[in-house]
Amino acid sequence: MDWNATLYSQRHAFVWRGGEDLIELLQPQPGERILDIGCGLGQLTAELARSGARVTGLDNSASMVEAARAAHPGIEFIAADLVEFEAAEPFDAIFSNAALHWIHPPATAARRMAQALKPGGRLVAELGGTGNVGAMIDAANELLAERGHAAQSPWFFPGVGEYSQILETAGLEVTFALLFDRPTPLEDGEEVIAGWMEMFGKSLLQAEPEWRASVLPRLKERLRPKLFDKDNNRWMADYRRLRIAARKPL
Ligand code: BEZ
């Protein structure tokens, strides 16, 4: 993914805001070394650092990391892909919000996380869970199929059992897991669905080379019955989250 850091910060703040209470589940302690995977612009990394922990933000987008360093000069940020990441020193804890569903293959990502933790170290993560953005994916599938193309989801949205097994196979003990709906108001006015797809869903639609002209204008009307909240005059994304905590055995 080639992220537009400016647009992401202006219009997609719901991504990191949704993860704020995840920090409570982690309970970061002063002096702990914490790795924040998929840190984006570093808002939650900075929040973690306010607890007194020594936090490292990791993101595979060089533009995001550059913007995160500029915004939070006292924090270490590394531009690298988790599946190739080798920690110089193991961490007390790993935190990740809204990132692991992008990282492939998930089993390798889980192994890297297990390797990056000290014995007794903990993982707290939230990612899109099974059924996440289902209405958006279904509508994209329908519109592409009508044009003789097949949508290809770039995401991995697991259920509780599937992801627990992946973490356990990687050597972690799952201590908590919850799948829940989080309908999320979008912040983009009339161009909301096009804006979301431009930011996150390009690879879903790209099987149709003319997707901007042929699919985008129809997508919004196709989604209106499911995602437009008439009472409050706003669009909602049909997010479902998988929140999970695990521990590396001593
Ligand atoms: C999510 O956070 O669930 C998500 C974000 C962008 C694309 C797909 C899912």
Tab-separated table of C-alpha atoms and ligand atoms in Angstrom:
chain	number	residue	atom	x	y	z
A	1	MET	CA	0.000	0.000	0.000
A	2	ASP	CA	1.152	3.472	-0.850
A	3	TRP	CA	-0.374	5.597	1.913
A	4	ASN	CA	-1.175	9.282	1.599
A	5	ALA	CA	-0.166	10.430	5.090
A	6	THR	CA	-1.790	13.865	4.826
A	7	LEU	CA	-5.164	12.571	3.676
A	8	TYR	CA	-5.019	9.791	6.230
A	9	SER	CA	-4.486	12.258	9.056
A	10	GLN	CA	-7.177	14.688	7.841
A	11	ARG	CA	-10.002	12.310	7.081
A	12	HIS	CA	-9.424	8.938	8.658
A	13	ALA	CA	-8.809	9.719	12.326
A	14	PHE	CA	-11.486	7.148	13.219
A	15	VAL	CA	-8.861	4.460	12.546
A	16	TRP	CA	-6.663	5.340	15.517
A	17	ARG	CA	-9.440	6.800	17.728
A	18	GLY	CA	-11.160	3.404	17.667
A	19	GLY	CA	-8.025	1.898	19.211
A	20	GLU	CA	-7.606	4.223	22.185
A	21	ASP	CA	-9.259	1.950	24.744
A	22	LEU	CA	-7.079	-0.926	23.507
A	23	ILE	CA	-4.277	0.734	25.443
A	24	GLU	CA	-6.214	0.086	28.653
A	25	LEU	CA	-6.205	-3.615	27.885
A	26	LEU	CA	-2.426	-3.526	27.456
A	27	GLN	CA	-1.802	-1.584	30.695
A	28	PRO	CA	1.594	-0.207	29.628
A	29	GLN	CA	4.022	0.274	32.516
A	30	PRO	CA	6.771	2.880	32.966
A	31	GLY	CA	10.091	1.628	31.599
A	32	GLU	CA	8.612	-1.215	29.559
A	33	ARG	CA	9.774	-1.624	25.961
A	34	ILE	CA	6.747	-1.745	23.692
A	35	LEU	CA	6.531	-2.336	19.942
A	36	ASP	CA	3.593	-0.669	18.150
A	37	ILE	CA	2.993	-2.593	14.915
A	38	GLY	CA	1.382	-0.658	12.054
A	39	CYS	CA	1.811	2.604	13.935
A	40	GLY	CA	0.757	4.848	11.025
A	41	LEU	CA	1.197	8.477	12.031
A	42	GLY	CA	2.087	7.479	15.585
A	43	GLN	CA	-0.902	8.895	17.511
A	44	LEU	CA	-1.345	5.743	19.594
A	45	THR	CA	2.431	5.237	19.826
A	46	ALA	CA	2.615	8.659	21.498
A	47	GLU	CA	-0.302	7.745	23.763
A	48	LEU	CA	1.561	4.577	24.817
A	49	ALA	CA	4.714	6.619	25.446
A	50	ARG	CA	2.784	8.922	27.816
A	51	SER	CA	2.562	5.977	30.224
A	52	GLY	CA	6.356	6.145	30.613
A	53	ALA	CA	7.002	3.108	28.406
A	54	ARG	CA	9.793	3.206	25.810
A	55	VAL	CA	7.909	2.688	22.605
A	56	THR	CA	9.055	1.832	19.086
A	57	GLY	CA	6.632	2.375	16.222
A	58	LEU	CA	6.890	0.056	13.215
A	59	ASP	CA	5.180	0.654	9.883
A	60	ASN	CA	5.934	-0.530	6.369
A	61	SER	CA	4.976	2.838	4.863
A	62	ALA	CA	7.999	5.134	4.587
A	63	SER	CA	5.747	8.192	4.181
A	64	MET	CA	3.798	7.378	7.337
A	65	VAL	CA	7.009	6.825	9.302
A	66	GLU	CA	8.457	10.082	8.061
A	67	ALA	CA	5.317	11.949	9.167
A	68	ALA	CA	5.280	10.095	12.520
A	69	ARG	CA	8.930	11.068	13.211
A	70	ALA	CA	8.163	14.707	12.419
A	71	ALA	CA	5.115	14.721	14.712
A	72	HIS	CA	6.743	12.829	17.617
A	73	PRO	CA	10.491	13.576	17.590
A	74	GLY	CA	11.204	11.820	20.917
A	75	ILE	CA	9.914	8.435	19.763
A	76	GLU	CA	11.715	5.798	17.698
A	77	PHE	CA	9.965	4.841	14.456
A	78	ILE	CA	11.158	2.129	12.082
A	79	ALA	CA	10.037	1.738	8.465
A	80	ALA	CA	9.936	-2.031	7.928
A	81	ASP	CA	7.626	-4.878	7.106
A	82	LEU	CA	6.699	-7.011	10.126
A	83	VAL	CA	7.239	-10.259	8.198
A	84	GLU	CA	10.903	-9.303	7.732
A	85	PHE	CA	11.408	-7.569	11.056
A	86	GLU	CA	13.973	-8.891	13.522
A	87	ALA	CA	14.039	-7.094	16.854
A	88	ALA	CA	17.552	-6.182	18.008
A	89	GLU	CA	16.320	-6.746	21.593
A	90	PRO	CA	13.069	-8.445	22.612
A	91	PHE	CA	10.114	-6.354	23.807
A	92	ASP	CA	8.028	-6.537	26.988
A	93	ALA	CA	4.863	-6.022	24.989
A	94	ILE	CA	3.475	-5.657	21.486
A	95	PHE	CA	0.544	-3.444	20.613
A	96	SER	CA	-1.225	-3.257	17.260
A	97	ASN	CA	-4.350	-1.435	16.125
A	98	ALA	CA	-6.049	-1.829	12.731
A	99	ALA	CA	-2.936	-3.140	11.009
A	100	LEU	CA	-2.606	-6.915	11.217
A	101	HIS	CA	-5.363	-7.506	8.635
A	102	TRP	CA	-3.016	-5.960	6.030
A	103	ILE	CA	-0.003	-8.131	6.825
A	104	HIS	CA	0.564	-11.337	4.844
A	105	PRO	CA	1.098	-14.139	5.470
A	106	PRO	CA	-0.554	-13.931	8.909
A	107	ALA	CA	1.267	-17.013	10.219
A	108	THR	CA	4.639	-15.379	9.490
A	109	ALA	CA	3.460	-12.147	11.107
A	110	ALA	CA	2.460	-14.119	14.213
A	111	ARG	CA	5.836	-15.893	14.311
A	112	ARG	CA	7.662	-12.574	14.054
A	113	MET	CA	5.586	-11.159	16.908
A	114	ALA	CA	6.303	-14.200	19.082
A	115	GLN	CA	10.036	-13.893	18.314
A	116	ALA	CA	9.996	-10.181	19.156
A	117	LEU	CA	8.578	-10.784	22.668
A	118	LYS	CA	10.468	-11.650	25.839
A	119	PRO	CA	9.276	-14.757	27.696
A	120	GLY	CA	6.241	-13.545	29.663
A	121	GLY	CA	5.777	-10.695	27.179
A	122	ARG	CA	2.279	-9.794	26.108
A	123	LEU	CA	0.490	-8.998	22.874
A	124	VAL	CA	-2.626	-6.834	22.640
A	125	ALA	CA	-4.044	-6.325	19.159
A	126	GLU	CA	-7.154	-5.308	17.317
A	127	LEU	CA	-7.781	-6.030	13.651
A	128	GLY	CA	-10.688	-6.380	11.282
A	129	GLY	CA	-12.524	-9.573	12.199
A	130	THR	CA	-14.549	-11.967	10.076
A	131	GLY	CA	-17.311	-10.086	8.228
A	132	ASN	CA	-15.480	-6.756	8.525
A	133	VAL	CA	-16.576	-4.249	5.857
A	134	GLY	CA	-18.725	-7.051	4.448
A	135	ALA	CA	-21.231	-4.699	2.794
A	136	MET	CA	-18.417	-2.817	1.054
A	137	ILE	CA	-16.756	-6.020	-0.147
A	138	ASP	CA	-20.068	-7.507	-1.342
A	139	ALA	CA	-21.016	-4.347	-3.260
A	140	ALA	CA	-17.540	-4.186	-4.855
A	141	ASN	CA	-17.807	-7.884	-5.790
A	142	GLU	CA	-21.227	-7.372	-7.385
A	143	LEU	CA	-20.180	-4.352	-9.421
A	144	LEU	CA	-16.966	-5.972	-10.609
A	145	ALA	CA	-18.758	-9.222	-11.487
A	146	GLU	CA	-21.255	-7.234	-13.597
A	147	ARG	CA	-18.220	-6.071	-15.605
A	148	GLY	CA	-16.652	-9.527	-15.866
A	149	HIS	CA	-14.015	-9.031	-13.161
A	150	ALA	CA	-13.427	-10.535	-9.740
A	151	ALA	CA	-12.615	-8.454	-6.673
A	152	GLN	CA	-9.516	-9.488	-4.763
A	153	SER	CA	-9.583	-8.701	-1.103
A	154	PRO	CA	-6.207	-7.470	0.153
A	155	TRP	CA	-7.286	-8.184	3.744
A	156	PHE	CA	-7.264	-11.010	6.217
A	157	PHE	CA	-10.278	-10.796	8.530
A	158	PRO	CA	-10.163	-13.853	10.801
A	159	GLY	CA	-12.590	-15.153	13.405
A	160	VAL	CA	-11.727	-15.826	17.049
A	161	GLY	CA	-10.887	-19.499	16.489
A	162	GLU	CA	-8.839	-18.982	13.342
A	163	TYR	CA	-6.675	-16.212	14.756
A	164	SER	CA	-6.265	-17.876	18.146
A	165	GLN	CA	-4.942	-20.938	16.365
A	166	ILE	CA	-2.484	-18.866	14.338
A	167	LEU	CA	-1.131	-17.211	17.487
A	168	GLU	CA	-0.972	-20.515	19.359
A	169	THR	CA	0.874	-22.195	16.498
A	170	ALA	CA	3.377	-19.324	16.678
A	171	GLY	CA	3.958	-20.161	20.356
A	172	LEU	CA	1.713	-17.634	22.127
A	173	GLU	CA	-1.017	-18.343	24.686
A	174	VAL	CA	-4.270	-16.561	23.896
A	175	THR	CA	-5.732	-15.038	27.078
A	176	PHE	CA	-8.625	-13.019	25.648
A	177	ALA	CA	-10.480	-12.743	22.334
A	178	LEU	CA	-13.618	-10.884	21.317
A	179	LEU	CA	-15.320	-10.315	17.965
A	180	PHE	CA	-17.698	-7.359	17.935
A	181	ASP	CA	-19.432	-4.921	15.604
A	182	ARG	CA	-18.207	-1.356	15.590
A	183	PRO	CA	-20.277	0.620	13.080
A	184	THR	CA	-18.049	3.620	12.468
A	185	PRO	CA	-19.138	7.055	11.234
A	186	LEU	CA	-17.059	8.155	8.270
A	187	GLU	CA	-15.756	11.685	7.985
A	188	ASP	CA	-15.798	12.470	4.326
A	189	GLY	CA	-19.051	14.249	3.421
A	190	GLU	CA	-20.676	13.405	0.095
A	191	GLU	CA	-17.574	11.710	-1.301
A	192	VAL	CA	-17.390	9.396	1.633
A	193	ILE	CA	-17.438	6.020	-0.089
A	194	ALA	CA	-15.129	7.140	-2.888
A	195	GLY	CA	-12.786	8.627	-0.263
A	196	TRP	CA	-12.724	5.388	1.742
A	197	MET	CA	-12.039	3.306	-1.379
A	198	GLU	CA	-9.312	5.679	-2.564
A	199	MET	CA	-7.593	5.431	0.800
A	200	PHE	CA	-8.088	1.741	1.624
A	201	GLY	CA	-9.772	-0.183	-1.170
A	202	LYS	CA	-7.863	0.453	-4.385
A	203	SER	CA	-6.484	-3.051	-4.535
A	204	LEU	CA	-9.986	-4.484	-4.029
A	205	LEU	CA	-11.199	-2.798	-7.202
A	206	GLN	CA	-8.145	-2.742	-9.422
A	207	ALA	CA	-9.073	-5.871	-11.427
A	208	GLU	CA	-11.223	-3.395	-13.406
A	209	PRO	CA	-8.760	-0.888	-14.912
A	210	GLU	CA	-11.531	1.724	-15.247
A	211	TRP	CA	-12.727	1.307	-11.637
A	212	ARG	CA	-12.756	5.018	-10.868
A	213	ALA	CA	-15.128	5.793	-13.726
A	214	SER	CA	-17.186	2.618	-13.813
A	215	VAL	CA	-17.410	1.264	-10.249
A	216	LEU	CA	-16.972	4.176	-7.835
A	217	PRO	CA	-20.010	6.209	-8.920
A	218	ARG	CA	-22.281	3.156	-8.552
A	219	LEU	CA	-20.836	1.907	-5.295
A	220	LYS	CA	-22.324	4.646	-3.182
A	221	GLU	CA	-25.883	4.059	-4.369
A	222	ARG	CA	-25.465	0.313	-3.990
A	223	LEU	CA	-24.354	0.815	-0.387
A	224	ARG	CA	-26.860	3.493	0.603
A	225	PRO	CA	-29.542	1.108	1.954
A	226	LYS	CA	-26.998	-0.629	4.212
A	227	LEU	CA	-24.534	2.064	5.248
A	228	PHE	CA	-26.321	5.401	5.181
A	229	ASP	CA	-27.718	6.344	8.579
A	230	LYS	CA	-30.735	8.486	7.626
A	231	ASP	CA	-31.593	9.473	11.189
A	232	ASN	CA	-28.218	11.097	11.655
A	233	ASN	CA	-27.517	11.946	8.025
A	234	ARG	CA	-24.166	10.217	7.931
A	235	TRP	CA	-22.410	7.251	6.381
A	236	MET	CA	-21.265	4.385	8.552
A	237	ALA	CA	-18.586	1.813	7.786
A	238	ASP	CA	-19.611	-1.719	8.783
A	239	TYR	CA	-16.501	-2.419	10.822
A	240	ARG	CA	-16.184	-5.577	12.907
A	241	ARG	CA	-13.236	-5.848	15.214
A	242	LEU	CA	-11.321	-8.817	16.528
A	243	ARG	CA	-9.697	-7.809	19.774
A	244	ILE	CA	-7.179	-10.296	21.099
A	245	ALA	CA	-4.619	-10.611	23.871
A	246	ALA	CA	-1.904	-13.234	24.210
A	247	ARG	CA	1.212	-13.981	26.174
A	248	LYS	CA	4.521	-15.647	25.410
A	249	PRO	CA	5.022	-18.470	27.941
A	250	LEU	CA	7.839	-18.087	30.468
B	1	BEZ	C1	-10.248	-1.793	9.241
B	1	BEZ	O1	-9.624	-1.107	10.053
B	1	BEZ	O2	-11.028	-2.656	9.601
B	1	BEZ	C2	-10.024	-1.609	7.791
B	1	BEZ	C3	-9.438	-0.462	7.346
B	1	BEZ	C4	-9.223	-0.308	6.014
B	1	BEZ	C5	-9.583	-1.297	5.131
B	1	BEZ	C6	-10.175	-2.426	5.587
B	1	BEZ	C7	-10.399	-2.582	6.920
